[in-house]
Short mmCIF file of C-alpha atoms in Angstrom, two decimals:
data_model
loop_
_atom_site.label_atom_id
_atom_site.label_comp_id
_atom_site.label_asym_id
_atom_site.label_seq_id
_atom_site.Cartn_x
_atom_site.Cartn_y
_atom_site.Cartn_z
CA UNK A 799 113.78 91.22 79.27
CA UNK A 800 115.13 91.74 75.61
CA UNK A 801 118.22 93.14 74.73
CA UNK A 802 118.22 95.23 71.61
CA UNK A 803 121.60 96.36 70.04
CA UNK A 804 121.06 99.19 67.62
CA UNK A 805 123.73 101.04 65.63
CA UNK A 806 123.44 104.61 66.68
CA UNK A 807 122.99 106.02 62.87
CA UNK A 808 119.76 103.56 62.50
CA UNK A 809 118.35 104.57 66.23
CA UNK A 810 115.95 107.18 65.28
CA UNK A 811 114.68 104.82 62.30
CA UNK A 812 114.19 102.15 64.60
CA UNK A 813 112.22 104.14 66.98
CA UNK A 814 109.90 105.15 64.27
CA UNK A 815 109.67 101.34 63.40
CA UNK A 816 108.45 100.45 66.78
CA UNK A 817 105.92 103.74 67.81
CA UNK A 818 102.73 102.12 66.72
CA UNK A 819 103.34 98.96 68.75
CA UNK A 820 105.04 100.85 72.25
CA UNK A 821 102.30 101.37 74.60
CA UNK A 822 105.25 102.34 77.31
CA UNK A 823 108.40 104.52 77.02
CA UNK A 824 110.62 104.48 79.89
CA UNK A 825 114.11 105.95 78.78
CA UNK A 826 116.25 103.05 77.54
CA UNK A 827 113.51 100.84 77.93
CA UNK A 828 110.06 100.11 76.15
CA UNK A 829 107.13 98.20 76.70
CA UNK A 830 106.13 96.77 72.94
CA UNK A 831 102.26 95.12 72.93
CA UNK A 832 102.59 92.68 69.99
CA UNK A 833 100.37 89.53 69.04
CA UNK A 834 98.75 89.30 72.41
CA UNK A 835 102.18 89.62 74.13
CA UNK A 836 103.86 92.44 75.72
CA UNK A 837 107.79 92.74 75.29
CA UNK A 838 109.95 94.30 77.18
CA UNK A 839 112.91 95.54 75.13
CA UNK A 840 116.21 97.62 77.02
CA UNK A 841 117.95 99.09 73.81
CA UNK A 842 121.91 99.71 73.77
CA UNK A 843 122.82 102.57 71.19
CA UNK A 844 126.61 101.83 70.28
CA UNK A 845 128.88 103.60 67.86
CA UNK A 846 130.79 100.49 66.95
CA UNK A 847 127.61 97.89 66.22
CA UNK A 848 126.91 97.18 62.41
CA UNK A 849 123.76 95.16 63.37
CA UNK A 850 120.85 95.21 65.04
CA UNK A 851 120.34 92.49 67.20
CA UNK A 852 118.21 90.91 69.63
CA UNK A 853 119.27 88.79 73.09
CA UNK A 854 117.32 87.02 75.42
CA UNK A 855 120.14 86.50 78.22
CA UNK A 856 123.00 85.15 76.00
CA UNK A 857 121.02 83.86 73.21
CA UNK A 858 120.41 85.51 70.52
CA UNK A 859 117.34 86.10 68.52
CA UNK A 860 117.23 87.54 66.15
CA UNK A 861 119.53 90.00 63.73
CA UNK A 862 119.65 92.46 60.59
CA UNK A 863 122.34 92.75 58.83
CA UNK A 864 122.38 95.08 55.32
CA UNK A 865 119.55 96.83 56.79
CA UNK A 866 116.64 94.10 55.01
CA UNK A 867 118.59 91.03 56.20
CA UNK A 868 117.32 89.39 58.93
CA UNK A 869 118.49 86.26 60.14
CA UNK A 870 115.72 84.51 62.30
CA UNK A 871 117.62 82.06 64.97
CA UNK A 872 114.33 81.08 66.77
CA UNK A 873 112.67 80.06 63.42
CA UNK A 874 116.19 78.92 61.95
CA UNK A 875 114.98 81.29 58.68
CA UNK A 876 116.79 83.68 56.72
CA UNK A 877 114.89 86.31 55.16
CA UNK A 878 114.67 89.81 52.77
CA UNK A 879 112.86 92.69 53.21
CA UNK A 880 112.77 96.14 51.26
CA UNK A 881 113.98 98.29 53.96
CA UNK A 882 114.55 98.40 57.74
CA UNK A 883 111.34 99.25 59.38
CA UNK A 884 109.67 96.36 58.08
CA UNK A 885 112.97 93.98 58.89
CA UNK A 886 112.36 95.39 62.69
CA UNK A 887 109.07 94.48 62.67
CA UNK A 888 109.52 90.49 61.43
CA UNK A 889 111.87 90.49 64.12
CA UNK A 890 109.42 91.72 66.70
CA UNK A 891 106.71 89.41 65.55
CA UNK A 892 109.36 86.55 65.94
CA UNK A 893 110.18 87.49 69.23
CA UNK A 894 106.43 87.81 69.97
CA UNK A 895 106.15 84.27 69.33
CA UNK A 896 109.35 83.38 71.55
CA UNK A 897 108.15 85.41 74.87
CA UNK A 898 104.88 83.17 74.34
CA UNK A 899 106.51 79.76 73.94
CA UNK A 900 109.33 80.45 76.96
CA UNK A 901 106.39 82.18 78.96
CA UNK A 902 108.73 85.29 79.47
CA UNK A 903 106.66 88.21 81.67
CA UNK A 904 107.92 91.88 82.13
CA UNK A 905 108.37 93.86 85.25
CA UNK A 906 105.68 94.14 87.65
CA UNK A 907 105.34 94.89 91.47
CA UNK A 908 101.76 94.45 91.40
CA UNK A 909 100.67 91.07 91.50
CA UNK A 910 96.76 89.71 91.99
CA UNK A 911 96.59 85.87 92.89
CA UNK A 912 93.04 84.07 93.01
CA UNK A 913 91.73 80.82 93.11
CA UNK A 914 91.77 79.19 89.64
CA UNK A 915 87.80 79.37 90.23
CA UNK A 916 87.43 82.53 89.86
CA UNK A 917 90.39 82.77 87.66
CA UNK A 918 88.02 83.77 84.45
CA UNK A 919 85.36 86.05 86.33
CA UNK A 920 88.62 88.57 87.30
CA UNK A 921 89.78 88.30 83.70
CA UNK A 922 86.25 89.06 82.82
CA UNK A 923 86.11 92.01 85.23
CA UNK A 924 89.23 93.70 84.67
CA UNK A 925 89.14 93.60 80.55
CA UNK A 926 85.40 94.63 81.01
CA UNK A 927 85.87 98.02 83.81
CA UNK A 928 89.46 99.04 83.24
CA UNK A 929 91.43 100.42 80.19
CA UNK A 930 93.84 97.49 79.11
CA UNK A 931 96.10 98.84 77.03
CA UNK A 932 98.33 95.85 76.58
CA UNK A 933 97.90 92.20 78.19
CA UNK A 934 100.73 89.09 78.07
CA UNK A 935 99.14 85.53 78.81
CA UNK A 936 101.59 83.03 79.60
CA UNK A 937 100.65 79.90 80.87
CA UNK A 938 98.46 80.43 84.35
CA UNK A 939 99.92 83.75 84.41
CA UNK A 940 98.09 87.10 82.61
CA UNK A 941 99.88 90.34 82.56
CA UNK A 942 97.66 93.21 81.69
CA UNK A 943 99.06 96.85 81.03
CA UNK A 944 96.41 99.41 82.75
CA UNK A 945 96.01 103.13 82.65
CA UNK A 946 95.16 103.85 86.26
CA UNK A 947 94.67 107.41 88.23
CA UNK A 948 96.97 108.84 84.95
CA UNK A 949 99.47 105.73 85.37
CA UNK A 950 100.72 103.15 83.39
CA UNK A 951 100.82 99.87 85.44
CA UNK A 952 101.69 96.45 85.27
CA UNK A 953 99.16 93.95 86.64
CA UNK A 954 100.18 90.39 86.95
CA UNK A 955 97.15 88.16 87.66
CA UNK A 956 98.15 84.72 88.65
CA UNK A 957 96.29 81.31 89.58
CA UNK A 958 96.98 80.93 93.40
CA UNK A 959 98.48 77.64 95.54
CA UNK A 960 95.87 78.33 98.04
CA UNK A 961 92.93 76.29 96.65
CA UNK A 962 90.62 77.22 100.28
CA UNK A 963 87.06 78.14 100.49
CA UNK A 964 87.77 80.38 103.22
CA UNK A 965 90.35 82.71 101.30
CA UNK A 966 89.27 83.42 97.36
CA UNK A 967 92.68 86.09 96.56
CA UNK A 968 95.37 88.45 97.80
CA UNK A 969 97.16 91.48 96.45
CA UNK A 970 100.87 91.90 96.56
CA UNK A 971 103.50 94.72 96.17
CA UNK A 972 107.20 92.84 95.15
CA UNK A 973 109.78 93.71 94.23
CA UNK A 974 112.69 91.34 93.76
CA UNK A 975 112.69 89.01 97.41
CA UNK A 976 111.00 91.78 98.83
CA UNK A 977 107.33 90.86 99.44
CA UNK A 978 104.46 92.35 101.14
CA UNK A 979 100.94 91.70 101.39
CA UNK A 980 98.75 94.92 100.78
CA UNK A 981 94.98 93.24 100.98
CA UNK A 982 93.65 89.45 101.45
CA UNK A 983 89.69 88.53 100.26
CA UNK A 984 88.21 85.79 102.93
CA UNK A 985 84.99 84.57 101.74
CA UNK A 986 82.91 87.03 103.44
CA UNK A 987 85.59 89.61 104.65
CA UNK A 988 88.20 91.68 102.23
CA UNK A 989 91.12 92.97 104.40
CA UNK A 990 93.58 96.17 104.17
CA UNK A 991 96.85 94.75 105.64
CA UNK A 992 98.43 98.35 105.25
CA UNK A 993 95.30 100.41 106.56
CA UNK A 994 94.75 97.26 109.41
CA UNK A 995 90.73 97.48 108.40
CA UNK A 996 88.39 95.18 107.04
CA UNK A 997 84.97 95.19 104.96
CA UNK A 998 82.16 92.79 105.39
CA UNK A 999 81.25 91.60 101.72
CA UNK A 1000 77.25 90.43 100.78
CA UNK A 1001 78.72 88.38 97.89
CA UNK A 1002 82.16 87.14 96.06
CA UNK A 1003 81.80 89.00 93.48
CA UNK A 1004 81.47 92.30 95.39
CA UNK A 1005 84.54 91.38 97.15
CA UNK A 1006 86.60 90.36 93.91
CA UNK A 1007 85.71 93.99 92.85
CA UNK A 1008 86.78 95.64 95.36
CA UNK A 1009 90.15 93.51 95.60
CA UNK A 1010 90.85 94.69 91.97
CA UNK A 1011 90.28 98.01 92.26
CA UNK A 1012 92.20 98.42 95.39
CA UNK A 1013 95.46 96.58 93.93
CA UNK A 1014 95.06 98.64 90.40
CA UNK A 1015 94.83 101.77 92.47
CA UNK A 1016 97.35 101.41 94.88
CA UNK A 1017 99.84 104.00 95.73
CA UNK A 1018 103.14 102.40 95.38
CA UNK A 1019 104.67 105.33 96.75
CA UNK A 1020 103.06 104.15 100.64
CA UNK A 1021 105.63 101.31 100.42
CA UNK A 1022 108.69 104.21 100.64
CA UNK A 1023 110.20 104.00 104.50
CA UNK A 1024 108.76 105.94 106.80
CA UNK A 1025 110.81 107.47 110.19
CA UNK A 1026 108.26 105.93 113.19
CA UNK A 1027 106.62 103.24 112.95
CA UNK A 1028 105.54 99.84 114.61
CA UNK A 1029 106.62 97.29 113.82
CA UNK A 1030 104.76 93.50 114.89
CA UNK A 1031 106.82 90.20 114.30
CA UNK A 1032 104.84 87.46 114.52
CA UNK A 1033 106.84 84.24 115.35
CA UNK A 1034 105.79 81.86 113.23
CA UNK A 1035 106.59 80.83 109.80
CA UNK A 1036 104.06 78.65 108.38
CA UNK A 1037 102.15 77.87 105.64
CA UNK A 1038 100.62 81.29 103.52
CA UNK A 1039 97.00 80.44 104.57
CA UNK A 1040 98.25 80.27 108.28
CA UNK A 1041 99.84 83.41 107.46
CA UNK A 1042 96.68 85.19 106.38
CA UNK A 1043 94.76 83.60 109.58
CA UNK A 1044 97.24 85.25 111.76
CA UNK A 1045 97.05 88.37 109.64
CA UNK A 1046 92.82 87.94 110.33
CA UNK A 1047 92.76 87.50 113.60
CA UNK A 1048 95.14 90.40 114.94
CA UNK A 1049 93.11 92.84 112.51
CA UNK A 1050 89.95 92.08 113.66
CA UNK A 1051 91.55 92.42 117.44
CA UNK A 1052 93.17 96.07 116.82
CA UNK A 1053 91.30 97.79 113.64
CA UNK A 1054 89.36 100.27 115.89
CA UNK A 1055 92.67 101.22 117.37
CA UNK A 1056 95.80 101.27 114.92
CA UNK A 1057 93.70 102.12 111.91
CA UNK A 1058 95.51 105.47 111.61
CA UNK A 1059 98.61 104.24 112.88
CA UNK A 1060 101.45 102.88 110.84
CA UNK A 1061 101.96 99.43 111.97
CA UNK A 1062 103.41 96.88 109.51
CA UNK A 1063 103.27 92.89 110.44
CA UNK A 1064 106.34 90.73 109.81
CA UNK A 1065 106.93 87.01 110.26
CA UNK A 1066 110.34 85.90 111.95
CA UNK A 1067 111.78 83.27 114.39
CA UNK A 1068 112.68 85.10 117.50
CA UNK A 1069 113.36 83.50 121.46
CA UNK A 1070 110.94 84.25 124.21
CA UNK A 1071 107.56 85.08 122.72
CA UNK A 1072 104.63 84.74 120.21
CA UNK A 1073 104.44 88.08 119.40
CA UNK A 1074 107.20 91.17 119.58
CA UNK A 1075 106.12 94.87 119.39
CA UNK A 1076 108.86 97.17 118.63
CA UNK A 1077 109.01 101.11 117.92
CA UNK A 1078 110.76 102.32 114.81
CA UNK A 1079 112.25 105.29 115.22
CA UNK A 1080 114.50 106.56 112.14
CA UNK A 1081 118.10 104.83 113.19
CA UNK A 1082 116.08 103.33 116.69
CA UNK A 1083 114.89 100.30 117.73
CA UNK A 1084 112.97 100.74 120.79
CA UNK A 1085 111.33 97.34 122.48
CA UNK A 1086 107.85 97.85 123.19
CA UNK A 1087 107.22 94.25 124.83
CA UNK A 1088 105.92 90.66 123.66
CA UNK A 1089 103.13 88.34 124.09
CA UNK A 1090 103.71 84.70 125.26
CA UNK A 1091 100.56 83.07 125.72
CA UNK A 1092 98.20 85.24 127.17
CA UNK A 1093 100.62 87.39 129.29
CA UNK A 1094 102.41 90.81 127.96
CA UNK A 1095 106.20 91.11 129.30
CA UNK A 1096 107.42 94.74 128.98
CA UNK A 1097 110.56 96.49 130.83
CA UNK A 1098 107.73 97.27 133.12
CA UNK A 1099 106.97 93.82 134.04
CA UNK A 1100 103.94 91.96 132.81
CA UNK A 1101 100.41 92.06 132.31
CA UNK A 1102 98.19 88.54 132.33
CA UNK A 1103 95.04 88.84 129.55
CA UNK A 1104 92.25 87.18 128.99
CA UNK A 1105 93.54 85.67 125.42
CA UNK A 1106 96.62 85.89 123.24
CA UNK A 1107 94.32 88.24 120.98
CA UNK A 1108 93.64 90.62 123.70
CA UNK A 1109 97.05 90.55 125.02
CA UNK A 1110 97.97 91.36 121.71
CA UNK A 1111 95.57 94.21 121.59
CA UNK A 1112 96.75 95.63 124.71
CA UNK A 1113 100.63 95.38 123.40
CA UNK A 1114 99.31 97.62 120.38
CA UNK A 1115 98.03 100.01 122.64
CA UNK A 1116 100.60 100.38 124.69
CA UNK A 1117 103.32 100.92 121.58
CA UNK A 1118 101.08 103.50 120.09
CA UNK A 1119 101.21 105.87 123.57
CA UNK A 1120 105.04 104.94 123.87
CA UNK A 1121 104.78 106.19 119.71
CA UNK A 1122 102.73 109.30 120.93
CA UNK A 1123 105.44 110.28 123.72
CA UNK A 1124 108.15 109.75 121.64
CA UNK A 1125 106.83 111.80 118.98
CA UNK A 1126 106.30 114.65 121.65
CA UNK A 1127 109.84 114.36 123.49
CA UNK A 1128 111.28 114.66 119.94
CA UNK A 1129 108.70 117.69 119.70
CA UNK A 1130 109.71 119.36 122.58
CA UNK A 1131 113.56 118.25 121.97
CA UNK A 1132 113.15 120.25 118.51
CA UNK A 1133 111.45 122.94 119.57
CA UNK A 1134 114.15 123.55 122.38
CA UNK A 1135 117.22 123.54 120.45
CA UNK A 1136 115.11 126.21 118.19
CA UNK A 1137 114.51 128.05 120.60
CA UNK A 1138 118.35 128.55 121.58
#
């Protein structure tokens, strides 16, 4: 991100400098499309500055003194202009030019990686259905800003590390370490890792579609905590592709069942198991039970299945009835207390 310091009595002249370039305007900072590039810019208004000045981390960029002084450290150039507005601007386009060369992105939670052959054929389909109302491209990296469902989002689009036939792309929500996987396109299935479903796809480019769409539209706001949920640790590390086989597999074995239940998947080291089923309950962690092999151990005792799929289905099926009585004991709980 760049820093802008701005003298509080030019402030309001620099805003009007920058309006026909900001294509985003969130408080203190502002998304600038420039030159193929989008800049993000956090400004610091400050009664003591005599210069405007621009930062990237410690360095600086780029500064105006006098008002049509501009000193251009990236270019090592020192130039006049007739007034302000126009000095604002070279530095902008100067800056432009830096974000390109360091390969500098903005902020975005939303990030789309796909095989690099099918890298051009999303480009194609996103600048040719969606409004793009700013894009950065930075080395195998494209940024596009989108107006979605009355939105302004950030889309990063990014050339994957999983070069398999078998898995094409896969949509992300991050935010700093935090990362989850919302949907993953197999070459002839595209799967909802939130919603636990799956769609059969006729052709890749139907899926790709329908991958894009689903990661534009996306409701960030589904990622806020929830009180009761399940919650299915996997025990197993791994590569990402084994991740997304895992992920495949225990879909296709519980979609008919948990598809309106919320049931997240997690990968962690834990003793005693392949699989761990636990109920979220606000402040509560209730144990549900784990699969080892193709038996299910629960406080009850234990169950022998079939496979380690099937067990796994059956563990699902009993958390969501120990979900459904939990939800009416609190019910009933409520409802008494009320009543007194």
């Amino acid at each position: 991100m760049i820093r802008a310091e701005i003298p509080i009595s030019l402030y309001k002249t620099f805003q009007e400098a920058i309006k026909d370039i900001v294509v985003s305007d969130m408080e203190d900072v502002v998304l600038i499309s420039l030159d193929d590039s989008l800049i993000e810019i956090r400004s610091y208004v400050g009664f003591g500055l005599s210069n405007t000045t621009f930062y990237y981390g410690h360095e600086k960029l780029c500064e105006i003194f006098d008002l049509n002084e501009v000193h251009d450290y990236v270019n090592q150039g020192l130039y006049k202009f007739n007034e302000y507005k126009e000095s604002v601007k070279y530095c902008l386009f100067s800056i432009s030019k830096f974000v390109k060369e360091k390969s500098i992105g903005v902020s975005s939670k939303k990030f789309l990686y796909v095989n690099s052959e099918i890298f051009v054929s999303v480009i194609n389909i996103i600048e040719k259905n969606y409004p793009i109302i700013g894009r950065n491209k930075i080395e195998d990296q494209v940024q596009y800003l989108i107006k979605a469902n009355d939105k302004i989002i950030i889309l990063s689009l990014i050339v994957s590390s999983i070069e398999s036939k078998k898995i094409y792309a896969f949509a992300n929500i991050e935010d700093g370490d935090d990362s989850r996987q919302i949907s993953i396109l197999f070459y002839d299935k595209i799967y909802y890792v939130d919603r636990l479903k799956f769609e059969t796809i006729n052709n890749i480019e139907t899926g790709i579609n329908k991958i894009i769409d689903y990661i534009i539209n996306y409701d960030e706001s589904k990622e806020e905590e929830t009180d009761n949920y399940l919650l299915l640790t996997i025990n197993s590390m791994g590569t990402l592709f084994e991740r997304f086989i895992f992920i495949r597999n225990v879909i296709d074995a519980i979609s008919d069942i948990a598809s309106d239940v919320n049931l997240r998947i997690n990968f962690d080291y834990f003793e005693g198991g392949d699989f761990d089923l636990k109920l979220i309950k606000g402040a509560n962690i209730i144990s549900v039970g784990k699969v080892k092999d193709n038996k299910i151990l629960t406080i009850n005792g234990y169950e022998i299945i079939n496979d380690a799929y099937s067990a796994i289905r059956r563990l699902i099926e009993i958390g969501i009835e120990k979900m459904r009585k939990e939800a009416i004991h609190s019910y009933y709980k409520f409802s008494f207390l009320f009543s007194r």
